[in-house]
Amino acid sequence: MLLALGSGSLAVGLLFLANRMVTGTLTPVDRIREEVAAISRAGSGERVSVPNTGDEVAHLAQTMNRMLDRIARADAVSRQFTSDASH
């Protein structure tokens, strides 16, 4: 009986610890997602803040910023084409 209670308590503790670790790991990814979702225009110049960690989350933020730069350039080219074509 004692062994079953101890094993159950250990399992619950490990699940709690794993949940905290996963949540802590995904918090920066969720912050990046929120920042990207808040950017309203392609050419606004807004970018995602890059954490100074050098890990995969920082690489994700840099990739998102490069993607936003490409979208802004494509938007500028499209606007210029539309302006040139309308005159």
Tab-separated table of C-alpha atoms in Angstrom:
chain	number	residue	atom	x	y	z
A	1	MET	CA	0.000	0.000	0.000
A	2	LEU	CA	2.806	2.366	0.934
A	3	LEU	CA	4.644	1.517	-2.286
A	4	ALA	CA	1.535	2.292	-4.362
A	5	LEU	CA	1.054	5.667	-2.638
A	6	GLY	CA	4.727	6.534	-3.027
A	7	SER	CA	4.718	5.592	-6.716
A	8	GLY	CA	1.548	7.592	-7.321
A	9	SER	CA	2.988	10.620	-5.540
A	10	LEU	CA	6.201	10.335	-7.520
A	11	ALA	CA	4.288	10.092	-10.802
A	12	VAL	CA	2.189	13.159	-9.963
A	13	GLY	CA	5.315	15.083	-8.963
A	14	LEU	CA	7.097	14.158	-12.182
A	15	LEU	CA	4.073	15.139	-14.278
A	16	PHE	CA	3.907	18.497	-12.491
A	17	LEU	CA	7.624	19.086	-13.052
A	18	ALA	CA	7.398	18.112	-16.726
A	19	ASN	CA	4.425	20.445	-17.193
A	20	ARG	CA	6.353	23.356	-15.649
A	21	MET	CA	9.375	22.677	-17.862
A	22	VAL	CA	7.327	22.504	-21.066
A	23	THR	CA	5.350	25.617	-20.174
A	24	GLY	CA	8.543	27.518	-19.384
A	25	THR	CA	10.108	26.417	-22.640
A	26	LEU	CA	7.133	27.405	-24.777
A	27	THR	CA	6.538	30.814	-23.154
A	28	PRO	CA	9.089	32.619	-25.389
A	29	VAL	CA	7.582	30.965	-28.487
A	30	ASP	CA	4.133	32.185	-27.463
A	31	ARG	CA	5.547	35.711	-26.963
A	32	ILE	CA	6.963	35.651	-30.506
A	33	ARG	CA	3.604	34.455	-31.840
A	34	GLU	CA	1.824	37.304	-30.052
A	35	GLU	CA	4.295	39.891	-31.382
A	36	VAL	CA	3.894	38.641	-34.961
A	37	ALA	CA	0.102	38.629	-34.611
A	38	ALA	CA	0.207	42.237	-33.372
A	39	ILE	CA	2.041	43.485	-36.477
A	40	SER	CA	-0.726	45.030	-38.524
A	41	ARG	CA	0.930	46.156	-41.770
A	42	ALA	CA	3.590	44.590	-43.957
A	43	GLY	CA	5.644	47.770	-44.338
A	44	SER	CA	5.280	49.047	-40.787
A	45	GLY	CA	8.873	48.249	-39.824
A	46	GLU	CA	7.756	46.476	-36.668
A	47	ARG	CA	9.814	43.429	-35.822
A	48	VAL	CA	9.954	40.692	-33.206
A	49	SER	CA	12.319	41.212	-30.300
A	50	VAL	CA	15.179	38.714	-30.420
A	51	PRO	CA	16.216	37.286	-27.045
A	52	ASN	CA	19.939	37.334	-26.333
A	53	THR	CA	20.069	33.591	-25.724
A	54	GLY	CA	21.542	32.209	-28.948
A	55	ASP	CA	19.200	29.229	-28.815
A	56	GLU	CA	16.443	27.959	-31.081
A	57	VAL	CA	13.999	30.596	-29.810
A	58	ALA	CA	16.408	33.370	-30.833
A	59	HIS	CA	16.811	31.710	-34.240
A	60	LEU	CA	13.024	31.560	-34.572
A	61	ALA	CA	12.744	35.290	-33.805
A	62	GLN	CA	15.474	36.083	-36.367
A	63	THR	CA	13.714	33.935	-38.966
A	64	MET	CA	10.426	35.720	-38.291
A	65	ASN	CA	12.144	39.096	-38.725
A	66	ARG	CA	13.702	38.014	-42.034
A	67	MET	CA	10.273	36.823	-43.195
A	68	LEU	CA	8.742	40.170	-42.220
A	69	ASP	CA	11.502	41.949	-44.163
A	70	ARG	CA	10.725	39.858	-47.267
A	71	ILE	CA	7.010	40.576	-46.933
A	72	ALA	CA	7.722	44.307	-46.562
A	73	ARG	CA	9.932	44.296	-49.674
A	74	ALA	CA	7.305	42.394	-51.672
A	75	ASP	CA	4.639	44.835	-50.498
A	76	ALA	CA	6.787	47.807	-51.538
A	77	VAL	CA	7.412	46.301	-54.989
A	78	SER	CA	3.708	45.581	-55.412
A	79	ARG	CA	2.760	49.123	-54.398
A	80	GLN	CA	5.352	50.588	-56.754
A	81	PHE	CA	4.107	48.425	-59.614
A	82	THR	CA	0.518	49.445	-58.929
A	83	SER	CA	1.528	53.109	-58.809
A	84	ASP	CA	3.505	52.830	-62.059
A	85	ALA	CA	0.722	50.940	-63.823
A	86	SER	CA	-1.934	53.423	-62.794
A	87	HIS	CA	-0.081	56.343	-64.375
